[in-house]
Amino acid sequence: MNSLEAKHPGEKEYLQAVREVLLSVADVYNEHPEFEKNRIIERMVEPDRIVTFRVTWIDDNGEVQNNIGYRVQFNNAIGPYKGGIRFHASVNLSILKFLGFEQTFKNALTTLPMGGAKGGSDFSPRGKSDREIMRFCQAFIMCLWKNLGPDRDVPAGDIGVGGREVGYMYGMYKKLVDEHTGTFTGKGFDFGGSRLRPEATGFGALYFVENMLRRMNKDIKGKTVAISGFGNVAWGAAMKATQLGAKVITISGPDGYILDPAGLDDEKINYMLELRASGNDIVAPYAEKFPGSQFFPGRKPWEQKVNIALPCATQNELNGDDAKMLVDNGVELVAEVSNMGCTPEAIDHFIETKTVYAPGKAVNAGGVACSGLEMTQDAEHLQWSAEEVDAKLHQIMASIHEQCVRYGQQPDGYLNYMKGANIAGFMKVATAMMQQGVI
Ligand code: 2IT
């Protein structure tokens, strides 16, 4: 950790993600001297390759715009590089390295053969026209396409990149290689996408939560749920939580959060899509549209008393003070759906108070798992029904939960999901690296 900090000063998200995993795996690492001998940790914490490029495009006023693009190909020990692309003003190398590192272990947990990667740009889709988004996506892929391929590196969406952006990027990719190889997941169903891919991250998270509750002899019906965010992940989570009989009482945006004591229903969940499509990145209009709900500007939903908390927005969105409020208010379960949604202080507080908490790399793995299923469908030139995909998603989430139990069970009966997920993911990648020699 010291040498990594010296080599990459200031990359705080990346160093945070690495520290969490290294602390979790210390014991098993020390049981395997062959890992140390082969410098497995030193090799695992550095990305295999980072591609960075200038993306130049022309806006609607005819002005030339420049952004920075990146692809971090982190680790391909267990399969082709796989992971999303993020378009957000905050994107930098530290954030993409943390995401690529997390993705490597998450993908290992899915049981599917996928390595880890992440990419993106500091391009902000906020307020951009459809044509501007298209031109940017095309310019981005013109810089990156040579590094991609169905058995090499398969991108997908993340924050700021949904079906529309994937369509524009894949369109340009396909034109350049002149082959329909499915080298992108989250594509539209009409050109090789998988059923349920848009819903998969949120649905998978709720299937994972059902497994957690089952172990506690509890039922999700009637539980109150706080969700943060209002993007694709929050949308899928709200829909499945509601279908399973829970009551979702919050969503949030960069401008604040909405409290809706009546709970979200189909109309309100659909309205989340409208809010997002507006491109303004705010949730305040929800309170004007649905009487009985209330907007709290500049605040986070974790101050509400709920049974279940599901961070679904972005990294470090739930800090130590938020964790204290949730625990003091008697929260029964916290499942991180965003990547690294909780700060180290928040996680420490959950573990110290024996609060049931599971990390993003386990809870949100349903998204990339469904991407893996999309790759399989593309490779066999078939498309499966929603029922078939949903059944596989259920199995995969149950398997991830089992892996957490296997490696995370503590002597006092507390299940440390973070430790379980980190060790299970680490062991799979480390074993694959060992078997492939020193490369
Ligand atoms: O964080 C994630 O797992 C994603 N953004 C989805 C990645 C993927 O390749 O589907």
CSV table of C-alpha atoms and ligand atoms in Angstrom, one decimal:
chain,number,residue,atom,x,y,z
A,1,MET,CA,0.0,0.0,0.0
A,2,ASN,CA,2.9,2.4,0.8
A,3,SER,CA,4.6,1.8,-2.5
A,4,LEU,CA,1.3,2.2,-4.3
A,5,GLU,CA,0.6,5.5,-2.6
A,6,ALA,CA,4.1,6.7,-3.5
A,7,LYS,CA,3.6,5.7,-7.1
A,8,HIS,CA,0.1,7.1,-7.5
A,9,PRO,CA,-0.2,10.0,-5.2
A,10,GLY,CA,-3.6,11.7,-5.0
A,11,GLU,CA,-5.5,8.8,-6.7
A,12,LYS,CA,-7.8,8.6,-3.7
A,13,GLU,CA,-10.7,6.5,-5.1
A,14,TYR,CA,-8.2,4.0,-6.5
A,15,LEU,CA,-6.2,3.8,-3.3
A,16,GLN,CA,-9.4,3.5,-1.3
A,17,ALA,CA,-10.6,0.5,-3.3
A,18,VAL,CA,-7.3,-1.3,-3.2
A,19,ARG,CA,-6.9,-0.8,0.5
A,20,GLU,CA,-10.3,-2.2,1.2
A,21,VAL,CA,-9.5,-5.4,-0.8
A,22,LEU,CA,-6.0,-5.8,0.6
A,23,LEU,CA,-7.2,-5.6,4.2
A,24,SER,CA,-9.9,-8.2,3.5
A,25,VAL,CA,-7.6,-10.7,1.9
A,26,ALA,CA,-4.6,-10.4,4.2
A,27,ASP,CA,-5.3,-13.6,6.1
A,28,VAL,CA,-5.9,-15.8,3.0
A,29,TYR,CA,-2.9,-14.2,1.2
A,30,ASN,CA,-0.6,-15.2,4.1
A,31,GLU,CA,-1.9,-18.7,3.9
A,32,HIS,CA,-0.6,-19.0,0.3
A,33,PRO,CA,3.2,-18.3,0.2
A,34,GLU,CA,3.1,-19.1,-3.6
A,35,PHE,CA,1.0,-15.9,-4.1
A,36,GLU,CA,3.7,-13.8,-2.4
A,37,LYS,CA,6.5,-15.6,-4.3
A,38,ASN,CA,4.7,-14.8,-7.6
A,39,ARG,CA,4.0,-11.2,-6.6
A,40,ILE,CA,0.3,-11.7,-7.2
A,41,ILE,CA,-0.9,-8.7,-5.3
A,42,GLU,CA,1.7,-6.4,-7.0
A,43,ARG,CA,0.5,-7.6,-10.4
A,44,MET,CA,-3.2,-7.5,-9.5
A,45,VAL,CA,-3.3,-3.9,-8.3
A,46,GLU,CA,-1.8,-2.4,-11.5
A,47,PRO,CA,-4.0,-2.3,-14.6
A,48,ASP,CA,-2.7,-4.4,-17.5
A,49,ARG,CA,-3.0,-1.4,-19.8
A,50,ILE,CA,-4.4,2.1,-19.8
A,51,VAL,CA,-5.4,3.8,-23.0
A,52,THR,CA,-6.0,7.6,-22.9
A,53,PHE,CA,-6.9,9.8,-25.8
A,54,ARG,CA,-8.2,13.2,-26.8
A,55,VAL,CA,-11.8,13.3,-28.0
A,56,THR,CA,-12.5,16.2,-30.3
A,57,TRP,CA,-16.0,16.9,-31.6
A,58,ILE,CA,-18.2,19.8,-32.8
A,59,ASP,CA,-21.1,21.1,-30.7
A,60,ASP,CA,-24.4,22.5,-32.0
A,61,ASN,CA,-23.0,26.0,-32.3
A,62,GLY,CA,-20.2,24.8,-34.6
A,63,GLU,CA,-17.6,25.2,-31.8
A,64,VAL,CA,-14.8,22.6,-31.4
A,65,GLN,CA,-14.9,20.8,-28.1
A,66,ASN,CA,-12.2,18.7,-26.5
A,67,ASN,CA,-12.6,16.0,-23.8
A,68,ILE,CA,-10.3,13.3,-22.4
A,69,GLY,CA,-11.2,9.6,-23.0
A,70,TYR,CA,-9.9,6.6,-21.2
A,71,ARG,CA,-10.0,2.8,-21.2
A,72,VAL,CA,-8.5,1.0,-18.3
A,73,GLN,CA,-8.0,-2.7,-19.2
A,74,PHE,CA,-7.4,-3.9,-15.7
A,75,ASN,CA,-7.1,-7.7,-15.7
A,76,ASN,CA,-8.0,-10.4,-18.2
A,77,ALA,CA,-7.0,-13.5,-16.2
A,78,ILE,CA,-10.4,-15.1,-16.3
A,79,GLY,CA,-11.9,-13.7,-19.6
A,80,PRO,CA,-11.9,-10.8,-22.0
A,81,TYR,CA,-11.8,-7.3,-20.5
A,82,LYS,CA,-15.4,-6.3,-19.6
A,83,GLY,CA,-16.8,-3.3,-17.9
A,84,GLY,CA,-18.8,-0.1,-18.5
A,85,ILE,CA,-18.1,3.4,-19.8
A,86,ARG,CA,-18.9,6.4,-17.7
A,87,PHE,CA,-19.5,9.9,-19.1
A,88,HIS,CA,-19.5,12.4,-16.3
A,89,ALA,CA,-17.7,15.7,-15.6
A,90,SER,CA,-16.0,14.1,-12.5
A,91,VAL,CA,-14.3,11.3,-14.5
A,92,ASN,CA,-10.6,11.0,-14.0
A,93,LEU,CA,-8.0,8.2,-14.0
A,94,SER,CA,-8.3,7.6,-10.2
A,95,ILE,CA,-12.1,7.0,-10.6
A,96,LEU,CA,-11.7,4.7,-13.6
A,97,LYS,CA,-8.9,2.7,-12.0
A,98,PHE,CA,-11.0,2.2,-8.9
A,99,LEU,CA,-13.9,1.1,-11.0
A,100,GLY,CA,-11.8,-1.2,-13.2
A,101,PHE,CA,-10.2,-2.8,-10.1
A,102,GLU,CA,-13.6,-3.4,-8.5
A,103,GLN,CA,-15.0,-4.7,-11.8
A,104,THR,CA,-12.3,-7.4,-11.9
A,105,PHE,CA,-13.5,-9.0,-8.6
A,106,LYS,CA,-17.1,-8.4,-9.3
A,107,ASN,CA,-16.9,-10.1,-12.7
A,108,ALA,CA,-15.1,-13.1,-11.0
A,109,LEU,CA,-18.0,-13.4,-8.5
A,110,THR,CA,-20.6,-13.6,-11.4
A,111,THR,CA,-19.3,-17.2,-12.2
A,112,LEU,CA,-19.0,-16.1,-15.9
A,113,PRO,CA,-15.6,-15.8,-17.7
A,114,MET,CA,-15.1,-12.0,-17.8
A,115,GLY,CA,-12.0,-10.0,-17.0
A,116,GLY,CA,-12.2,-6.4,-15.6
A,117,ALA,CA,-12.1,-3.0,-17.3
A,118,LYS,CA,-13.6,0.4,-17.2
A,119,GLY,CA,-13.6,3.4,-19.4
A,120,GLY,CA,-15.1,6.8,-19.8
A,121,SER,CA,-14.7,10.5,-20.4
A,122,ASP,CA,-15.0,13.8,-18.5
A,123,PHE,CA,-17.7,14.7,-21.2
A,124,SER,CA,-20.9,15.8,-19.3
A,125,PRO,CA,-24.1,14.7,-21.0
A,126,ARG,CA,-26.0,17.3,-18.9
A,127,GLY,CA,-27.9,19.7,-21.2
A,128,LYS,CA,-26.4,18.2,-24.4
A,129,SER,CA,-28.6,17.7,-27.5
A,130,ASP,CA,-29.2,14.2,-29.0
A,131,ARG,CA,-27.0,15.2,-32.0
A,132,GLU,CA,-24.2,16.3,-29.7
A,133,ILE,CA,-24.3,13.1,-27.7
A,134,MET,CA,-24.2,11.2,-31.0
A,135,ARG,CA,-21.2,13.1,-32.3
A,136,PHE,CA,-19.4,12.7,-29.1
A,137,CYS,CA,-20.0,8.9,-28.9
A,138,GLN,CA,-18.8,8.6,-32.5
A,139,ALA,CA,-15.6,10.6,-31.8
A,140,PHE,CA,-15.0,8.6,-28.7
A,141,ILE,CA,-15.2,5.3,-30.5
A,142,MET,CA,-13.0,6.5,-33.4
A,143,CYS,CA,-10.2,6.8,-30.8
A,144,LEU,CA,-10.9,3.5,-29.0
A,145,TRP,CA,-12.1,1.0,-31.5
A,146,LYS,CA,-8.8,-0.7,-32.2
A,147,ASN,CA,-8.5,-1.7,-28.6
A,148,LEU,CA,-11.9,-3.5,-28.5
A,149,GLY,CA,-13.2,-6.8,-29.8
A,150,PRO,CA,-15.7,-9.6,-28.8
A,151,ASP,CA,-12.9,-11.7,-27.3
A,152,ARG,CA,-10.7,-8.8,-26.3
A,153,ASP,CA,-12.6,-6.0,-24.6
A,154,VAL,CA,-16.4,-5.5,-24.4
A,155,PRO,CA,-17.6,-2.2,-23.0
A,156,ALA,CA,-21.1,-1.4,-21.7
A,157,GLY,CA,-22.9,1.5,-20.0
A,158,ASP,CA,-22.4,3.2,-16.6
A,159,ILE,CA,-23.3,6.6,-15.3
A,160,GLY,CA,-24.2,8.9,-18.2
A,161,VAL,CA,-24.2,6.0,-20.7
A,162,GLY,CA,-27.4,4.1,-21.4
A,163,GLY,CA,-29.0,2.4,-24.3
A,164,ARG,CA,-28.9,5.5,-26.5
A,165,GLU,CA,-25.2,6.1,-26.0
A,166,VAL,CA,-24.3,2.3,-26.4
A,167,GLY,CA,-26.3,2.4,-29.7
A,168,TYR,CA,-24.3,5.3,-31.0
A,169,MET,CA,-21.0,3.9,-29.9
A,170,TYR,CA,-21.7,0.4,-31.2
A,171,GLY,CA,-23.0,1.8,-34.5
A,172,MET,CA,-19.6,3.6,-35.1
A,173,TYR,CA,-17.7,0.5,-33.9
A,174,LYS,CA,-19.5,-1.7,-36.3
A,175,LYS,CA,-19.0,0.6,-39.2
A,176,LEU,CA,-15.2,0.8,-38.6
A,177,VAL,CA,-14.6,-3.0,-38.2
A,178,ASP,CA,-17.4,-3.8,-40.7
A,179,GLU,CA,-18.5,-6.8,-38.6
A,180,HIS,CA,-21.5,-7.3,-36.3
A,181,THR,CA,-19.6,-8.9,-33.5
A,182,GLY,CA,-21.6,-7.7,-30.5
A,183,THR,CA,-18.6,-5.9,-29.0
A,184,PHE,CA,-20.7,-3.9,-26.6
A,185,THR,CA,-23.4,-5.0,-24.1
A,186,GLY,CA,-26.5,-3.1,-23.2
A,187,LYS,CA,-27.4,-2.9,-26.9
A,188,GLY,CA,-31.0,-2.5,-28.1
A,189,PHE,CA,-32.9,-5.8,-28.4
A,190,ASP,CA,-33.3,-5.3,-32.1
A,191,PHE,CA,-29.5,-5.5,-32.8
A,192,GLY,CA,-28.3,-8.2,-30.4
A,193,GLY,CA,-29.1,-6.8,-26.9
A,194,SER,CA,-30.4,-9.0,-24.2
A,195,ARG,CA,-33.8,-9.0,-22.6
A,196,LEU,CA,-33.6,-7.5,-19.1
A,197,ARG,CA,-30.2,-5.9,-19.4
A,198,PRO,CA,-31.6,-2.4,-18.6
A,199,GLU,CA,-33.3,-3.9,-15.5
A,200,ALA,CA,-30.6,-6.3,-14.5
A,201,THR,CA,-28.5,-4.3,-12.1
A,202,GLY,CA,-31.5,-3.2,-10.0
A,203,PHE,CA,-33.3,-6.6,-10.3
A,204,GLY,CA,-30.2,-8.5,-9.4
A,205,ALA,CA,-29.6,-6.3,-6.4
A,206,LEU,CA,-33.1,-7.1,-5.0
A,207,TYR,CA,-32.6,-10.8,-5.6
A,208,PHE,CA,-29.4,-10.5,-3.6
A,209,VAL,CA,-31.3,-8.6,-0.9
A,210,GLU,CA,-33.9,-11.4,-0.8
A,211,ASN,CA,-31.1,-13.9,-0.2
A,212,MET,CA,-29.8,-11.7,2.6
A,213,LEU,CA,-33.3,-11.4,4.2
A,214,ARG,CA,-33.9,-15.1,3.9
A,215,ARG,CA,-30.8,-15.8,5.9
A,216,MET,CA,-32.2,-13.4,8.6
A,217,ASN,CA,-35.6,-15.2,8.5
A,218,LYS,CA,-37.2,-12.0,7.3
A,219,ASP,CA,-39.5,-11.1,4.4
A,220,ILE,CA,-39.2,-8.0,2.1
A,221,LYS,CA,-43.0,-7.5,2.1
A,222,GLY,CA,-44.0,-4.3,3.9
A,223,LYS,CA,-40.4,-3.1,4.4
A,224,THR,CA,-39.7,0.6,3.8
A,225,VAL,CA,-36.8,1.3,1.5
A,226,ALA,CA,-34.6,4.4,0.9
A,227,ILE,CA,-33.1,4.5,-2.5
A,228,SER,CA,-30.6,7.2,-3.7
A,229,GLY,CA,-30.2,8.2,-7.3
A,230,PHE,CA,-32.8,8.3,-10.1
A,231,GLY,CA,-30.8,6.7,-13.0
A,232,ASN,CA,-31.0,3.3,-14.5
A,233,VAL,CA,-29.9,1.4,-11.4
A,234,ALA,CA,-32.2,3.2,-9.0
A,235,TRP,CA,-35.1,2.7,-11.5
A,236,GLY,CA,-34.5,-1.1,-11.7
A,237,ALA,CA,-34.1,-1.4,-7.9
A,238,ALA,CA,-37.3,0.7,-7.3
A,239,MET,CA,-39.3,-1.4,-9.8
A,240,LYS,CA,-38.3,-4.8,-8.3
A,241,ALA,CA,-38.5,-3.7,-4.7
A,242,THR,CA,-42.1,-2.4,-5.4
A,243,GLN,CA,-43.0,-5.6,-7.2
A,244,LEU,CA,-41.8,-7.7,-4.3
A,245,GLY,CA,-44.1,-5.7,-1.9
A,246,ALA,CA,-41.6,-3.3,-0.3
A,247,LYS,CA,-42.4,0.5,-0.1
A,248,VAL,CA,-39.7,2.7,-1.7
A,249,ILE,CA,-40.0,6.1,-0.1
A,250,THR,CA,-37.0,8.1,-1.4
A,251,ILE,CA,-35.1,8.8,-4.6
A,252,SER,CA,-32.4,11.5,-5.0
A,253,GLY,CA,-30.4,13.5,-7.5
A,254,PRO,CA,-27.4,15.9,-7.3
A,255,ASP,CA,-29.9,18.6,-6.2
A,256,GLY,CA,-31.4,16.8,-3.1
A,257,TYR,CA,-33.8,14.0,-2.4
A,258,ILE,CA,-37.5,13.3,-2.6
A,259,LEU,CA,-39.5,11.8,0.3
A,260,ASP,CA,-42.7,10.2,-0.9
A,261,PRO,CA,-44.4,8.6,2.2
A,262,ALA,CA,-47.0,6.9,0.0
A,263,GLY,CA,-44.3,4.9,-1.8
A,264,LEU,CA,-43.4,4.7,-5.5
A,265,ASP,CA,-45.8,3.0,-7.9
A,266,ASP,CA,-45.7,2.2,-11.6
A,267,GLU,CA,-46.5,5.7,-12.7
A,268,LYS,CA,-43.9,7.2,-10.5
A,269,ILE,CA,-41.2,4.7,-11.5
A,270,ASN,CA,-41.9,5.5,-15.2
A,271,TYR,CA,-41.6,9.2,-14.3
A,272,MET,CA,-38.0,8.5,-13.2
A,273,LEU,CA,-37.3,7.7,-16.9
A,274,GLU,CA,-38.8,11.0,-18.0
A,275,LEU,CA,-36.8,12.9,-15.4
A,276,ARG,CA,-33.6,11.3,-16.6
A,277,ALA,CA,-34.5,11.8,-20.3
A,278,SER,CA,-34.9,15.6,-19.6
A,279,GLY,CA,-31.1,15.7,-19.3
A,280,ASN,CA,-31.2,18.3,-16.4
A,281,ASP,CA,-30.0,15.9,-13.8
A,282,ILE,CA,-32.4,17.0,-11.1
A,283,VAL,CA,-35.2,15.3,-9.1
A,284,ALA,CA,-37.0,18.4,-7.7
A,285,PRO,CA,-39.8,18.4,-10.4
A,286,TYR,CA,-41.0,15.1,-8.8
A,287,ALA,CA,-42.4,17.0,-5.8
A,288,GLU,CA,-44.4,19.3,-8.1
A,289,LYS,CA,-45.8,16.4,-10.1
A,290,PHE,CA,-46.8,14.1,-7.2
A,291,PRO,CA,-48.7,15.8,-4.3
A,292,GLY,CA,-47.9,14.4,-0.9
A,293,SER,CA,-44.2,14.1,-1.8
A,294,GLN,CA,-41.6,16.5,-0.6
A,295,PHE,CA,-38.2,17.8,-1.9
A,296,PHE,CA,-35.3,18.3,0.5
A,297,PRO,CA,-32.7,20.4,-1.4
A,298,GLY,CA,-29.0,19.6,-0.8
A,299,ARG,CA,-29.8,16.7,1.5
A,300,LYS,CA,-29.4,12.9,1.3
A,301,PRO,CA,-32.1,10.3,2.0
A,302,TRP,CA,-30.1,8.5,4.8
A,303,GLU,CA,-31.7,10.8,7.4
A,304,GLN,CA,-35.0,9.0,6.9
A,305,LYS,CA,-36.0,6.1,9.2
A,306,VAL,CA,-36.2,3.0,7.0
A,307,ASN,CA,-35.8,-0.8,7.2
A,308,ILE,CA,-33.6,-1.1,4.1
A,309,ALA,CA,-31.1,1.4,2.6
A,310,LEU,CA,-30.0,1.0,-1.0
A,311,PRO,CA,-27.4,3.5,-2.2
A,312,CYS,CA,-27.9,3.5,-6.0
A,313,ALA,CA,-26.2,6.7,-7.1
A,314,THR,CA,-22.3,6.9,-7.1
A,315,GLN,CA,-19.1,6.3,-5.1
A,316,ASN,CA,-18.8,7.6,-1.5
A,317,GLU,CA,-22.4,8.8,-1.4
A,318,LEU,CA,-23.0,7.4,2.1
A,319,ASN,CA,-20.4,8.6,4.7
A,320,GLY,CA,-19.8,7.8,8.4
A,321,ASP,CA,-22.4,10.3,9.6
A,322,ASP,CA,-25.0,8.9,7.3
A,323,ALA,CA,-24.2,5.4,8.5
A,324,LYS,CA,-24.6,6.5,12.1
A,325,MET,CA,-28.0,8.0,11.3
A,326,LEU,CA,-29.2,4.9,9.6
A,327,VAL,CA,-28.0,2.6,12.4
A,328,ASP,CA,-29.5,4.9,15.1
A,329,ASN,CA,-32.8,4.8,13.3
A,330,GLY,CA,-32.7,1.0,13.4
A,331,VAL,CA,-31.9,0.1,9.8
A,332,GLU,CA,-32.0,-3.7,9.3
A,333,LEU,CA,-30.1,-4.0,6.1
A,334,VAL,CA,-27.8,-1.9,3.9
A,335,ALA,CA,-27.0,-3.1,0.4
A,336,GLU,CA,-24.7,-1.0,-1.7
A,337,VAL,CA,-26.0,-1.0,-5.3
A,338,SER,CA,-23.6,1.8,-6.5
A,339,ASN,CA,-19.9,1.0,-6.9
A,340,MET,CA,-18.2,1.8,-3.6
A,341,GLY,CA,-21.2,3.7,-2.5
A,342,CYS,CA,-20.1,3.7,1.2
A,343,THR,CA,-17.0,5.4,2.6
A,344,PRO,CA,-14.6,3.4,4.7
A,345,GLU,CA,-15.9,5.1,7.8
A,346,ALA,CA,-19.5,4.1,6.9
A,347,ILE,CA,-18.4,0.5,6.3
A,348,ASP,CA,-16.5,0.4,9.6
A,349,HIS,CA,-19.5,1.7,11.5
A,350,PHE,CA,-21.8,-1.0,9.9
A,351,ILE,CA,-19.3,-3.8,10.8
A,352,GLU,CA,-18.7,-2.5,14.3
A,353,THR,CA,-22.4,-2.3,15.0
A,354,LYS,CA,-23.0,-5.7,13.3
A,355,THR,CA,-25.4,-4.1,10.9
A,356,VAL,CA,-26.1,-6.4,7.9
A,357,TYR,CA,-24.2,-4.7,5.1
A,358,ALA,CA,-23.2,-6.0,1.6
A,359,PRO,CA,-20.8,-4.3,-0.8
A,360,GLY,CA,-21.5,-3.2,-4.4
A,361,LYS,CA,-19.3,-5.7,-6.1
A,362,ALA,CA,-21.6,-8.5,-4.8
A,363,VAL,CA,-25.0,-6.6,-4.8
A,364,ASN,CA,-24.7,-4.9,-8.2
A,365,ALA,CA,-23.1,-7.8,-10.1
A,366,GLY,CA,-26.4,-8.7,-11.8
A,367,GLY,CA,-25.8,-5.9,-14.3
A,368,VAL,CA,-22.5,-7.2,-15.7
A,369,ALA,CA,-23.7,-10.8,-15.3
A,370,CYS,CA,-26.5,-10.0,-17.7
A,371,SER,CA,-23.9,-8.4,-20.0
A,372,GLY,CA,-22.1,-11.8,-19.9
A,373,LEU,CA,-25.4,-13.5,-20.9
A,374,GLU,CA,-25.7,-11.0,-23.7
A,375,MET,CA,-22.2,-11.9,-24.9
A,376,THR,CA,-23.2,-15.6,-24.9
A,377,GLN,CA,-26.4,-14.8,-26.9
A,378,ASP,CA,-24.4,-12.8,-29.5
A,379,ALA,CA,-21.8,-15.6,-29.8
A,380,GLU,CA,-24.5,-18.2,-30.4
A,381,HIS,CA,-26.5,-15.8,-32.6
A,382,LEU,CA,-29.6,-16.3,-30.5
A,383,GLN,CA,-31.8,-14.2,-28.2
A,384,TRP,CA,-33.3,-15.7,-25.1
A,385,SER,CA,-36.6,-14.9,-23.5
A,386,ALA,CA,-37.0,-12.6,-20.5
A,387,GLU,CA,-37.9,-15.6,-18.4
A,388,GLU,CA,-34.8,-17.5,-19.4
A,389,VAL,CA,-32.5,-14.5,-18.6
A,390,ASP,CA,-34.4,-13.8,-15.3
A,391,ALA,CA,-34.0,-17.4,-14.2
A,392,LYS,CA,-30.2,-17.2,-14.9
A,393,LEU,CA,-30.0,-13.9,-13.0
A,394,HIS,CA,-31.7,-15.5,-10.0
A,395,GLN,CA,-29.2,-18.4,-10.0
A,396,ILE,CA,-26.2,-16.1,-10.4
A,397,MET,CA,-27.2,-13.8,-7.5
A,398,ALA,CA,-27.8,-16.8,-5.3
A,399,SER,CA,-24.4,-18.1,-6.2
A,400,ILE,CA,-22.7,-14.8,-5.3
A,401,HIS,CA,-24.6,-14.8,-2.0
A,402,GLU,CA,-23.3,-18.3,-1.3
A,403,GLN,CA,-19.7,-17.3,-2.1
A,404,CYS,CA,-20.1,-14.4,0.5
A,405,VAL,CA,-21.3,-16.9,3.1
A,406,ARG,CA,-18.5,-19.3,2.4
A,407,TYR,CA,-15.7,-16.7,2.8
A,408,GLY,CA,-17.4,-14.1,5.1
A,409,GLN,CA,-18.9,-16.0,7.9
A,410,GLN,CA,-17.3,-14.8,11.2
A,411,PRO,CA,-16.9,-17.0,14.3
A,412,ASP,CA,-19.5,-14.9,16.3
A,413,GLY,CA,-22.1,-15.6,13.6
A,414,TYR,CA,-21.9,-12.2,11.9
A,415,LEU,CA,-21.7,-12.5,8.1
A,416,ASN,CA,-19.1,-10.0,6.8
A,417,TYR,CA,-20.3,-9.7,3.2
A,418,MET,CA,-17.5,-7.3,2.3
A,419,LYS,CA,-14.8,-9.8,3.4
A,420,GLY,CA,-16.6,-12.7,1.8
A,421,ALA,CA,-17.0,-11.0,-1.6
A,422,ASN,CA,-13.4,-9.7,-1.6
A,423,ILE,CA,-11.9,-13.1,-0.7
A,424,ALA,CA,-14.1,-15.0,-3.1
A,425,GLY,CA,-13.3,-12.7,-6.0
A,426,PHE,CA,-9.6,-12.5,-5.1
A,427,MET,CA,-9.2,-16.3,-4.9
A,428,LYS,CA,-10.6,-16.8,-8.3
A,429,VAL,CA,-8.5,-14.2,-10.0
A,430,ALA,CA,-5.3,-15.2,-8.1
A,431,THR,CA,-5.8,-18.8,-8.9
A,432,ALA,CA,-6.3,-18.1,-12.6
A,433,MET,CA,-3.2,-15.9,-12.6
A,434,MET,CA,-1.1,-18.6,-10.9
A,435,GLN,CA,-2.1,-21.2,-13.5
A,436,GLN,CA,-1.1,-18.9,-16.4
A,437,GLY,CA,2.4,-18.3,-15.3
A,438,VAL,CA,4.4,-15.1,-14.7
A,439,ILE,CA,3.2,-12.8,-17.5
B,1,2IT,O1,-20.4,-1.2,-12.8
B,1,2IT,C1,-20.8,-2.1,-13.6
B,1,2IT,O2,-20.8,-3.3,-13.3
B,1,2IT,C2,-21.4,-1.7,-14.9
B,1,2IT,N1,-21.4,-0.5,-15.2
B,1,2IT,C3,-21.8,-2.7,-15.9
B,1,2IT,C4,-20.7,-3.3,-16.7
B,1,2IT,C5,-21.0,-4.2,-17.8
B,1,2IT,O3,-20.1,-4.5,-18.6
B,1,2IT,O4,-22.2,-4.5,-18.0
